[in-house]
XYZ file of C-alpha atoms in Angstrom:
680
model
C -14.006 -20.022 -11.554
C -17.540 -20.410 -13.309
C -19.692 -17.360 -11.594
C -18.763 -14.352 -10.348
C -19.806 -15.359 -6.750
C -16.525 -17.884 -7.064
C -14.899 -15.095 -7.354
C -15.750 -14.026 -3.367
C -15.876 -17.511 -2.094
C -13.785 -18.169 0.630
C -12.560 -14.867 2.017
C -13.407 -13.136 5.057
C -15.555 -10.806 5.740
C -13.133 -8.220 6.010
C -11.661 -9.376 2.654
C -14.533 -9.609 0.848
C -15.701 -5.862 1.990
C -12.601 -5.032 0.484
C -13.337 -7.077 -2.756
C -16.776 -5.780 -3.239
C -15.579 -2.122 -3.337
C -15.529 -2.212 -6.734
C -15.178 1.564 -7.040
C -12.878 4.095 -5.552
C -11.671 5.421 -3.404
C -10.672 2.866 -1.214
C -8.279 2.525 1.590
C -6.935 -0.661 2.595
C -5.508 -0.787 6.338
C -3.325 -4.486 6.054
C -1.900 -5.742 8.581
C 0.979 -8.344 8.563
C -0.017 -11.865 7.120
C -3.724 -10.630 6.590
C -3.920 -11.935 2.795
C -4.090 -8.073 1.114
C -2.713 -9.680 -1.743
C -5.641 -12.118 -1.846
C -7.901 -9.343 -1.041
C -6.773 -6.916 -3.571
C -6.533 -9.641 -6.256
C -10.253 -10.933 -6.089
C -11.414 -7.342 -5.867
C -9.903 -6.332 -9.299
C -10.966 -10.077 -10.538
C -14.950 -9.058 -8.973
C -14.582 -5.898 -10.694
C -13.524 -6.917 -14.197
C -16.157 -10.521 -14.054
C -19.136 -8.520 -13.164
C -18.278 -5.716 -15.790
C -17.549 -2.934 -13.600
C -14.107 -2.297 -15.789
C -12.789 -3.971 -18.511
C -9.273 -6.010 -17.630
C -6.976 -3.707 -19.653
C -8.419 -0.821 -18.094
C -6.659 -1.778 -14.758
C -3.190 -0.858 -13.779
C -2.374 -2.361 -10.406
C 1.302 -1.093 -9.204
C 3.361 -2.577 -6.802
C 6.801 -1.991 -5.663
C 9.025 -4.917 -6.878
C 9.021 -6.712 -10.286
C 8.083 -10.172 -8.474
C 5.091 -8.484 -6.366
C 4.096 -7.554 -9.830
C 4.617 -11.042 -11.448
C 2.444 -12.547 -8.277
C -0.351 -10.357 -8.756
C -0.257 -11.188 -12.553
C -0.283 -14.791 -11.811
C -3.155 -14.955 -9.195
C -5.118 -12.386 -11.163
C -4.673 -15.118 -14.129
C -5.850 -17.821 -12.036
C -9.009 -15.928 -11.076
C -10.202 -15.329 -14.926
C -8.830 -11.573 -15.375
C -5.324 -12.439 -17.125
C -5.786 -8.803 -19.218
C -4.794 -6.662 -15.844
C -1.478 -4.672 -16.506
C 0.754 -5.384 -12.942
C 4.086 -3.401 -12.868
C 6.141 -1.514 -10.725
C 5.931 2.290 -11.070
C 9.152 2.535 -12.865
C 7.946 -0.588 -15.033
C 4.940 1.640 -16.156
C 6.547 4.523 -16.504
C 9.380 3.476 -19.071
C 7.045 1.745 -20.850
C 4.378 5.252 -21.862
C 7.949 6.890 -22.105
C 9.406 4.816 -24.682
C 5.785 4.532 -26.768
C 5.366 8.423 -26.622
C 9.228 9.235 -26.719
C 9.406 9.405 -30.678
C 6.109 11.486 -30.809
C 6.649 14.379 -28.070
C 10.258 14.545 -28.277
C 11.806 12.961 -31.604
C 14.992 10.968 -31.654
C 16.542 8.031 -30.040
C 14.861 7.531 -26.330
C 18.221 7.496 -23.424
C 19.501 4.517 -22.056
C 18.490 3.555 -18.580
C 21.100 2.815 -16.164
C 20.444 -0.071 -13.757
C 23.237 1.564 -11.414
C 24.243 5.182 -10.622
C 27.615 3.772 -9.602
C 29.332 4.367 -12.890
C 28.176 7.632 -14.109
C 29.163 9.098 -10.634
C 32.479 7.638 -11.049
C 32.517 10.032 -14.246
C 31.302 12.264 -11.942
C 33.922 12.249 -9.581
C 36.862 12.451 -11.913
C 35.345 15.810 -13.084
C 35.373 17.361 -10.082
C 38.536 15.705 -9.053
C 37.171 13.646 -6.256
C 38.278 10.266 -5.189
C 35.433 8.633 -2.579
C 36.126 5.037 -2.239
C 33.446 2.193 -3.345
C 31.525 1.961 0.038
C 31.368 5.985 0.042
C 30.120 6.104 -3.465
C 27.450 3.776 -2.488
C 26.253 6.545 0.202
C 26.335 9.228 -1.970
C 24.429 7.249 -4.497
C 21.480 6.974 -1.875
C 22.077 10.460 -1.509
C 20.984 11.222 -4.455
C 18.058 8.863 -5.256
C 16.698 10.380 -1.643
C 17.023 13.841 -3.121
C 15.626 12.935 -6.538
C 12.466 11.359 -5.342
C 11.759 14.063 -2.811
C 11.975 16.345 -5.875
C 14.971 18.209 -4.248
C 17.677 19.730 -6.941
C 21.538 19.941 -6.361
C 20.783 23.597 -4.898
C 18.445 23.049 -2.453
C 20.122 19.571 -1.231
C 22.161 21.407 1.820
C 19.353 22.904 3.235
C 17.188 19.843 2.903
C 19.819 17.858 4.073
C 19.994 19.707 7.392
C 15.818 20.305 8.003
C 15.872 16.126 7.355
C 18.356 15.483 9.807
C 20.096 13.723 6.821
C 23.662 11.808 7.648
C 25.458 12.465 4.540
C 28.369 10.571 3.546
C 30.937 13.588 4.089
C 29.718 17.469 4.177
C 26.485 18.512 2.452
C 28.300 20.843 0.375
C 30.221 18.356 -1.249
C 27.455 15.761 -2.021
C 25.912 18.556 -3.449
C 28.382 19.285 -5.494
C 28.704 15.715 -7.227
C 24.831 15.510 -7.046
C 25.346 18.095 -9.480
C 28.227 16.648 -11.560
C 26.337 13.677 -11.485
C 23.208 15.099 -13.082
C 25.370 17.023 -15.539
C 27.210 13.814 -16.853
C 23.769 11.944 -17.146
C 22.158 14.477 -19.311
C 25.045 14.604 -21.679
C 25.366 10.519 -21.897
C 21.471 10.578 -22.975
C 21.258 8.490 -19.560
C 18.061 8.437 -17.574
C 17.956 6.811 -13.980
C 14.892 5.171 -11.995
C 14.005 8.622 -10.705
C 14.313 10.295 -14.015
C 12.125 7.833 -15.955
C 9.488 8.861 -13.190
C 10.199 12.637 -13.829
C 9.921 12.510 -17.536
C 6.589 10.822 -17.749
C 5.011 13.225 -15.324
C 6.646 16.181 -17.272
C 5.354 14.614 -20.871
C 1.965 14.411 -19.501
C 1.844 17.790 -18.192
C 3.311 19.308 -21.303
C 1.657 17.170 -23.521
C -2.435 16.913 -22.974
C -2.411 14.755 -26.205
C -0.317 12.144 -24.197
C -2.578 12.728 -20.776
C -5.255 12.174 -22.498
C -3.955 8.998 -24.467
C -2.702 7.341 -21.406
C -6.030 8.147 -19.067
C -8.597 6.550 -21.829
C -6.291 3.322 -21.683
C -6.040 3.696 -17.437
C -8.954 4.133 -15.515
C -8.831 1.926 -12.412
C -5.827 1.914 -10.044
C -4.748 -0.179 -7.181
C -1.438 0.517 -5.328
C 0.027 -2.037 -2.880
C 2.738 -1.334 -0.768
C 1.113 2.601 -0.177
C 3.170 3.014 2.971
C 6.035 3.117 1.015
C 5.390 6.123 -1.656
C 7.413 8.599 -2.108
C 6.951 12.375 -3.722
C 7.963 11.545 -6.874
C 5.696 8.473 -7.322
C 2.830 10.395 -5.671
C 3.248 13.176 -8.053
C 3.126 10.407 -10.948
C 0.005 8.595 -9.822
C -1.832 12.096 -9.349
C -1.025 12.316 -13.104
C -2.428 9.514 -13.956
C -5.233 9.975 -12.091
C -5.757 13.382 -13.467
C -8.780 14.212 -10.830
C -10.182 10.919 -10.843
C -10.261 8.958 -7.723
C -11.419 5.146 -8.900
C -8.189 4.117 -6.994
C -7.380 1.931 -4.317
C -4.361 1.939 -1.688
C -3.184 -0.585 0.064
C -1.121 -0.524 3.054
C 0.283 -1.177 6.682
C 1.437 1.794 8.750
C 2.900 -0.484 11.315
C 5.901 -1.269 8.445
C 6.744 1.589 7.012
C 10.555 0.601 7.288
C 11.937 3.178 4.701
C 11.403 6.601 5.142
C 15.032 7.334 4.924
C 14.581 6.687 0.960
C 12.485 9.288 0.800
C 9.183 6.613 1.791
C 6.284 8.568 3.232
C 3.381 7.165 5.330
C 1.120 10.173 5.080
C -0.096 9.422 1.605
C -1.480 6.269 3.335
C -2.733 7.817 6.837
C -3.765 10.527 5.273
C -5.427 8.856 2.452
C -9.322 9.531 3.863
C -8.202 13.158 4.329
C -7.722 13.578 0.644
C -10.653 11.420 -0.179
C -13.633 11.935 1.916
C -15.372 10.098 0.666
C -13.360 6.976 0.802
C -13.676 3.706 1.965
C -11.774 2.692 4.479
C -11.170 -0.972 5.426
C -8.976 -2.701 7.930
C -7.347 -6.209 7.770
C -6.516 -7.198 11.021
C -7.045 -11.338 11.211
C -3.280 -12.541 10.982
C -3.194 -15.897 9.309
C 0.326 -16.214 9.336
C 1.303 -16.393 12.476
C 0.978 -18.407 15.867
C -1.057 -16.195 18.958
C 1.943 -16.443 20.949
C 4.025 -14.379 17.454
C 1.052 -11.793 17.043
C 0.896 -11.310 20.498
C 4.476 -10.066 20.557
C 4.166 -7.953 17.579
C 1.048 -6.364 19.137
C 3.265 -5.446 22.212
C 5.866 -4.270 20.352
C 4.269 -1.976 18.439
C 1.409 -0.703 20.830
C 4.161 1.539 22.571
C 4.303 3.443 19.556
C 2.767 6.771 19.099
C 1.603 6.070 15.760
C -2.405 6.972 15.527
C -2.771 4.629 13.178
C -1.537 1.303 13.882
C -3.365 -2.007 13.751
C -3.690 -4.337 16.367
C -3.408 -8.191 14.587
C -6.277 -10.708 15.799
C -4.420 -14.421 15.195
C -6.305 -16.749 13.493
C -3.791 -19.910 14.029
C -3.642 -22.247 16.434
C -1.522 -22.028 19.886
C 2.556 -22.855 19.358
C 5.605 -21.991 21.159
C 6.339 -19.239 23.267
C 8.770 -16.545 22.010
C 12.128 -17.423 23.401
C 14.098 -14.499 24.820
C 18.456 -14.958 24.993
C 21.429 -13.388 26.337
C 24.852 -14.196 25.490
C 28.131 -13.268 26.956
C 29.487 -11.989 23.403
C 28.794 -11.955 19.908
C 30.644 -15.393 18.877
C 28.738 -16.967 21.643
C 25.348 -15.795 20.504
C 26.181 -16.528 16.521
C 26.864 -20.242 18.036
C 23.885 -20.364 20.335
C 21.922 -19.481 17.395
C 23.579 -22.442 15.020
C 22.579 -25.059 17.786
C 18.704 -23.875 18.075
C 19.075 -24.016 14.251
C 20.439 -27.836 14.077
C 17.739 -28.525 16.575
C 14.963 -27.233 14.400
C 16.437 -29.324 11.471
C 16.631 -32.162 13.487
C 12.767 -31.880 14.610
C 12.254 -31.578 10.614
C 11.902 -27.858 9.849
C 13.429 -27.508 5.931
C 16.272 -25.103 6.182
C 14.492 -22.377 3.446
C 12.115 -22.330 6.099
C 14.398 -20.954 8.655
C 16.287 -17.302 8.649
C 18.065 -15.198 10.911
C 17.412 -11.549 10.835
C 19.874 -8.740 11.513
C 19.838 -5.166 11.977
C 22.942 -4.302 9.589
C 24.475 -6.670 6.959
C 28.292 -6.415 8.781
C 26.389 -8.594 11.522
C 26.191 -11.922 8.995
C 29.579 -12.392 9.191
C 29.714 -14.289 13.160
C 26.365 -16.149 11.654
C 27.955 -17.689 8.506
C 31.216 -18.772 10.535
C 28.821 -20.057 12.597
C 26.629 -21.641 10.207
C 29.374 -23.044 8.310
C 30.949 -24.909 11.383
C 27.619 -26.522 12.117
C 27.959 -27.377 8.288
C 24.205 -25.647 8.440
C 23.712 -24.227 4.616
C 23.019 -21.119 4.407
C 21.778 -18.337 1.929
C 22.643 -14.900 1.921
C 19.668 -12.604 0.758
C 20.285 -9.268 -0.783
C 23.951 -10.484 -1.841
C 23.097 -11.142 -5.465
C 20.227 -12.114 -7.508
C 19.811 -15.503 -7.988
C 19.032 -15.885 -11.544
C 22.174 -13.578 -12.047
C 24.391 -15.361 -9.975
C 27.404 -16.781 -12.933
C 26.335 -20.335 -12.049
C 22.579 -20.009 -13.014
C 23.564 -18.169 -15.563
C 25.646 -20.538 -17.270
C 23.119 -23.285 -16.253
C 20.542 -21.416 -17.736
C 22.673 -21.055 -21.439
C 23.274 -24.602 -21.440
C 19.455 -25.655 -20.405
C 18.202 -23.168 -23.157
C 20.698 -24.385 -25.847
C 19.476 -28.006 -25.159
C 15.895 -27.182 -25.331
C 16.281 -25.994 -29.103
C 17.358 -29.851 -30.193
C 15.547 -31.622 -27.015
C 15.716 -35.375 -28.132
C 12.567 -36.032 -25.725
C 14.481 -37.613 -22.514
C 12.859 -37.271 -19.193
C 13.411 -34.212 -18.009
C 14.737 -34.247 -14.337
C 17.304 -36.649 -15.640
C 17.860 -34.270 -18.601
C 18.195 -31.398 -16.312
C 21.075 -33.291 -14.169
C 22.848 -34.191 -16.567
C 23.317 -30.875 -17.955
C 23.677 -29.553 -14.095
C 26.341 -31.900 -13.670
C 28.723 -30.444 -16.118
C 29.177 -27.356 -13.942
C 29.239 -28.452 -10.826
C 26.226 -30.488 -9.464
C 27.438 -33.827 -7.688
C 24.922 -36.309 -5.737
C 26.579 -34.843 -1.976
C 26.822 -30.927 -0.985
C 30.339 -29.525 -0.539
C 31.215 -28.502 2.941
C 31.076 -24.689 2.694
C 31.409 -21.433 1.485
C 31.574 -20.267 -2.318
C 31.402 -23.985 -3.147
C 28.205 -24.699 -1.085
C 26.652 -21.568 -2.480
C 26.827 -23.035 -5.606
C 26.332 -25.829 -5.247
C 22.871 -24.982 -3.608
C 21.971 -22.693 -6.667
C 22.360 -26.024 -9.082
C 20.176 -27.945 -6.857
C 17.728 -25.634 -6.752
C 17.387 -25.570 -10.351
C 17.133 -29.490 -10.353
C 14.911 -29.596 -7.904
C 11.722 -27.318 -9.974
C 13.060 -29.854 -12.675
C 11.610 -32.746 -10.917
C 8.872 -30.249 -9.343
C 7.550 -29.631 -13.169
C 8.219 -33.288 -14.491
C 5.876 -34.855 -12.100
C 3.500 -32.489 -13.729
C 4.209 -34.081 -17.396
C 6.553 -31.121 -18.400
C 9.216 -31.426 -20.795
C 12.489 -29.499 -21.195
C 11.241 -26.502 -23.673
C 8.425 -25.824 -21.021
C 10.791 -25.979 -17.854
C 13.306 -23.551 -20.009
C 10.195 -20.924 -20.457
C 9.453 -21.426 -16.654
C 12.917 -20.277 -16.072
C 12.892 -17.443 -18.348
C 9.209 -16.194 -16.629
C 10.745 -16.246 -13.244
C 14.061 -14.782 -14.425
C 11.999 -12.089 -15.773
C 10.056 -11.684 -12.479
C 13.051 -12.164 -10.016
C 11.022 -15.227 -8.881
C 13.907 -17.509 -7.474
C 13.225 -21.147 -6.982
C 13.603 -22.052 -3.303
C 17.333 -22.570 -2.538
C 18.043 -25.172 0.459
C 19.804 -23.103 3.155
C 18.966 -20.690 6.212
C 18.982 -17.943 5.221
C 20.357 -14.836 6.647
C 19.153 -11.323 6.032
C 18.955 -7.838 7.179
C 15.355 -7.091 8.538
C 14.684 -4.685 5.297
C 15.734 -6.974 3.145
C 13.383 -9.481 5.004
C 10.050 -7.256 4.351
C 7.220 -8.998 2.432
C 8.840 -12.564 3.446
C 7.854 -15.103 6.141
C 9.295 -18.155 7.651
C 8.722 -21.040 9.968
C 11.399 -19.974 12.446
C 12.845 -16.378 12.397
C 16.210 -15.450 14.722
C 15.713 -12.015 15.746
C 19.571 -10.752 16.409
C 21.932 -8.417 18.128
C 18.967 -7.245 19.607
C 20.935 -4.080 21.877
C 20.414 -0.668 22.378
C 22.819 1.191 19.770
C 21.717 -1.487 17.336
C 18.082 -1.666 17.378
C 17.336 1.408 17.948
C 20.782 1.847 15.343
C 23.112 4.726 17.490
C 22.204 7.437 14.793
C 18.293 7.353 15.274
C 18.111 10.618 16.985
C 14.650 12.334 16.267
C 11.796 10.628 17.889
C 10.616 9.873 14.098
C 13.759 7.881 13.276
C 13.525 5.945 16.882
C 9.839 5.186 16.232
C 10.590 3.720 12.725
C 13.401 1.769 14.263
C 10.438 0.299 16.487
C 8.766 -0.393 13.028
C 11.737 -2.384 12.392
C 11.847 -4.881 15.137
C 8.313 -5.289 14.709
C 8.621 -6.261 11.060
C 11.115 -8.515 11.830
C 9.040 -10.244 14.681
C 5.436 -10.829 12.496
C 8.011 -12.686 9.581
C 7.719 -15.647 12.230
C 4.825 -18.164 11.561
C 5.825 -20.072 14.407
C 9.070 -20.483 15.726
C 10.432 -17.146 17.117
C 13.967 -16.203 18.844
C 14.835 -12.890 19.773
C 19.041 -12.190 21.338
C 21.114 -9.996 21.986
C 25.225 -10.215 23.285
C 26.355 -8.800 26.584
C 30.070 -8.009 25.184
C 31.347 -7.697 21.561
C 34.427 -10.077 21.855
C 34.804 -12.719 24.134
C 36.895 -11.587 27.484
C 35.139 -8.166 27.075
C 32.881 -6.091 29.464
C 29.529 -7.521 29.886
C 27.611 -3.780 29.189
C 25.443 -4.091 26.989
C 21.497 -3.831 27.193
C 18.638 -5.129 24.928
C 16.904 -3.213 22.862
C 14.739 -0.494 24.902
C 12.042 -1.663 22.832
C 11.963 -5.150 24.013
C 11.255 -3.414 27.956
C 8.599 -5.659 29.913
C 8.529 -7.731 27.131
C 11.395 -10.264 28.186
C 10.840 -11.035 31.660
C 13.974 -9.726 32.411
C 15.014 -5.652 33.671
C 16.432 -4.631 30.146
C 17.349 -0.897 31.183
C 18.522 0.349 34.881
C 15.595 1.495 37.159
C 14.697 5.118 35.987
C 14.688 7.306 39.075
C 11.534 9.319 39.519
C 11.304 12.811 40.943
C 8.021 13.169 43.431
C 5.656 16.112 42.476
C 6.429 19.103 44.250
C 10.324 17.700 44.801
C 13.262 19.883 42.953
C 15.143 18.010 40.125
C 18.827 17.467 41.185
C 20.731 20.148 38.703
C 24.449 19.441 37.169
C 27.420 21.442 38.658
C 28.400 23.596 36.484
C 31.991 23.067 34.780
C 34.659 24.459 35.393
C 38.281 24.649 32.763
C 40.620 22.214 34.360
C 43.398 25.318 33.022
C 42.051 28.491 34.470
C 38.994 27.141 36.534
C 36.685 29.274 34.449
C 32.957 28.208 34.480
C 32.432 26.785 30.883
C 29.197 27.730 29.432
C 29.875 26.879 25.154
C 28.904 22.946 24.953
C 32.554 22.369 23.178
C 34.159 23.774 25.735
C 32.433 21.849 28.348
C 33.375 18.668 26.053
C 36.925 19.493 25.962
C 37.040 20.642 29.746
C 38.964 23.786 29.338
C 38.003 27.278 27.512
C 38.655 27.427 23.789
C 41.776 29.620 24.486
C 43.398 28.115 26.995
C 46.093 26.297 26.163
C 46.344 22.242 26.245
C 48.888 19.090 25.784
C 48.224 15.932 24.306
C 49.670 13.153 22.111
C 49.295 14.143 18.297
C 50.158 10.361 17.590
C 47.050 9.479 19.831
C 44.966 11.931 18.255
C 45.926 10.745 14.656
C 45.899 6.920 15.912
C 41.890 7.839 17.074
C 41.318 9.332 13.659
C 42.268 6.466 11.693
C 40.228 4.250 13.657
C 37.423 6.576 13.318
C 37.628 6.622 9.715
C 37.569 3.004 9.456
C 34.904 2.004 11.836
C 32.511 4.451 9.835
C 33.429 2.662 6.846
C 32.670 -0.876 8.007
C 29.524 0.275 9.603
C 28.292 2.365 6.430
C 27.742 5.571 8.996
C 29.100 9.094 8.415
C 32.588 9.556 10.738
C 30.867 11.550 12.877
C 28.806 9.722 14.012
C 31.071 7.504 15.582
C 32.919 10.121 17.347
C 32.860 14.379 16.456
C 36.468 16.061 15.956
C 35.707 17.417 19.153
C 35.161 14.542 21.365
C 38.685 12.749 19.777
C 40.324 15.831 20.595
C 39.285 15.352 24.208
C 40.252 11.966 24.260
C 42.908 12.551 23.199
C 43.972 15.177 25.838
C 42.279 13.289 28.876
C 44.006 9.863 27.331
C 41.204 8.346 30.119
C 42.538 4.743 30.900
C 39.361 3.562 32.758
C 35.499 3.178 31.328
C 34.908 5.774 34.157
C 37.331 8.170 32.797
C 35.924 8.262 29.163
C 32.510 8.547 30.520
C 33.360 11.377 32.313
C 34.001 13.483 29.126
C 30.858 15.158 28.469
C 28.852 13.521 25.469
C 30.289 10.293 25.519
C 27.141 8.054 26.918
C 27.224 4.378 27.777
C 25.706 3.508 24.948
C 28.939 5.121 22.789
C 31.299 3.636 25.318
C 29.575 -0.177 25.478
C 30.214 -0.024 21.685
C 33.357 1.694 21.172
C 35.287 1.881 24.556
C 37.710 -1.236 24.616
C 38.770 0.168 20.927
C 39.102 3.743 22.443
C 41.171 2.457 25.705
C 43.295 0.557 23.687
C 44.082 3.205 21.460
C 44.912 5.619 24.398
C 47.185 2.854 26.529
C 49.248 2.496 23.256
């Protein structure tokens, strides 16, 4: 680009307003598909090229290594190659490592990528033996507490206040958290949260360090600001040191990580914190067809948030979203596989198709259905591309060949090397072998693309190493299977949103109004991943032959053209509502008041006969079910509810529903299993 005006050309009016607002504070509220990355990179380039700021004084902060790499790549193309674009952790670690010898002394601590090894040692010390899935849940709780600036001594009270559902008792999690921190300090280790804490602490306690960092960085841009947590906000404020040359970008409609400690209030209250801030909204959606955009607007319109954005579609018309119900989950998976096959036959690439679900355990039936249909698929979030064994082995071989490159054509040389580790002319049928083949094929395809541009083997290997450092995997040919959380920030030509039943979306353990609203935003994120084709589906029963009692997600009310919940009975003005009849003890007939007694159907002091073996079977089933769903056991059923079931031994759904506290959602999800246990 030859001039400052070139940087601004091609931007829509709102994007241009962002690019021209070269001095902070600036808040950009950017809807899905509205070109926020384009707007902020052009803003930085415009500020640099017009002399407002030196490139080396800019720090652009984002949440993923890949996003930071994309920012750097775009800024290089715009003539601003010296800008630092990093994640919070990468920027903080760089500063902490630089200043450690001067202000602390000795060897800098080692960074741990995972909390699990340290937690395992902590468990040994306090003689606990949780399984690996519980350890992952405990690690998530420790991370939430640390980013929320909550110490082990305050965890129990904070968990109750924030409606956390810890994996075990809060007191036990607090003990493990305390032991984890003790082991970490003894081993001279830092996790990602500690990196941010220590960087902020060093700047606060050593003014000369703060002065040097603030002298270096004077101009801040923070992407995905709706996902900032209290610890990141603390570090950001420490970097700023009272200055306000900052531009933040985010979408309140896409706040879906509150459970990890992220808080949208920093975005929504930015203008309160900075009264002089320019607030610019990007609402022109260039990603999706009007039909997809209209559905996204309808989904979010029922949100209680006053900060929601309504998108305006810019693309030509496309097909209407398709709503489908199926008899059971296997039928739903098979139906989705058939629909995907039709899209493939029409020329849609498999890598441009995604199946998105609420929890990872839902993927199994879709893996099976796609394998039966001989459709390749890729599991997103399971393992990073460059960490796969076959990719690591291939890169080592390619790197070795590049040192003694003999001038052979790039594509043929790469194919020759990859054939030695499993790349064949035709793909294998499915499963792990197909996944390995797809990984190697992606490396070969990248070589062919670069060969067309005249690249040689050393240049190809250098590109692989750059992509690995930025976690920028080449596209793998296959339908993407991913959770809705893992899909954020991505897009496809065709998206299938599956398993959309009440109890799954919103998830059954979303109880507070805030948690329910976050589940609505999760559906919104799923809808806005689609460029053109969008399908939404649900199954009326879990297994073939089961009772078809499930209902579509309440978030689809009024959108599918069919009723998703029974008609609500309203009480005319001035007319009394019916009052529930009193519950009497089935042993002594005394009126029951306490909730626990009402659930049991008897006074706490009245004797009750029950099958102890049935109660043990119910508890074992609950433990296994909770572990599979990665939720605490009491979310399935509380101890009191299991006791009530064991005492009543219900034989029908109606009898199960008669137990206080067991509603339709619980019966739809767990009724078949519970009744089978009672019969057994």
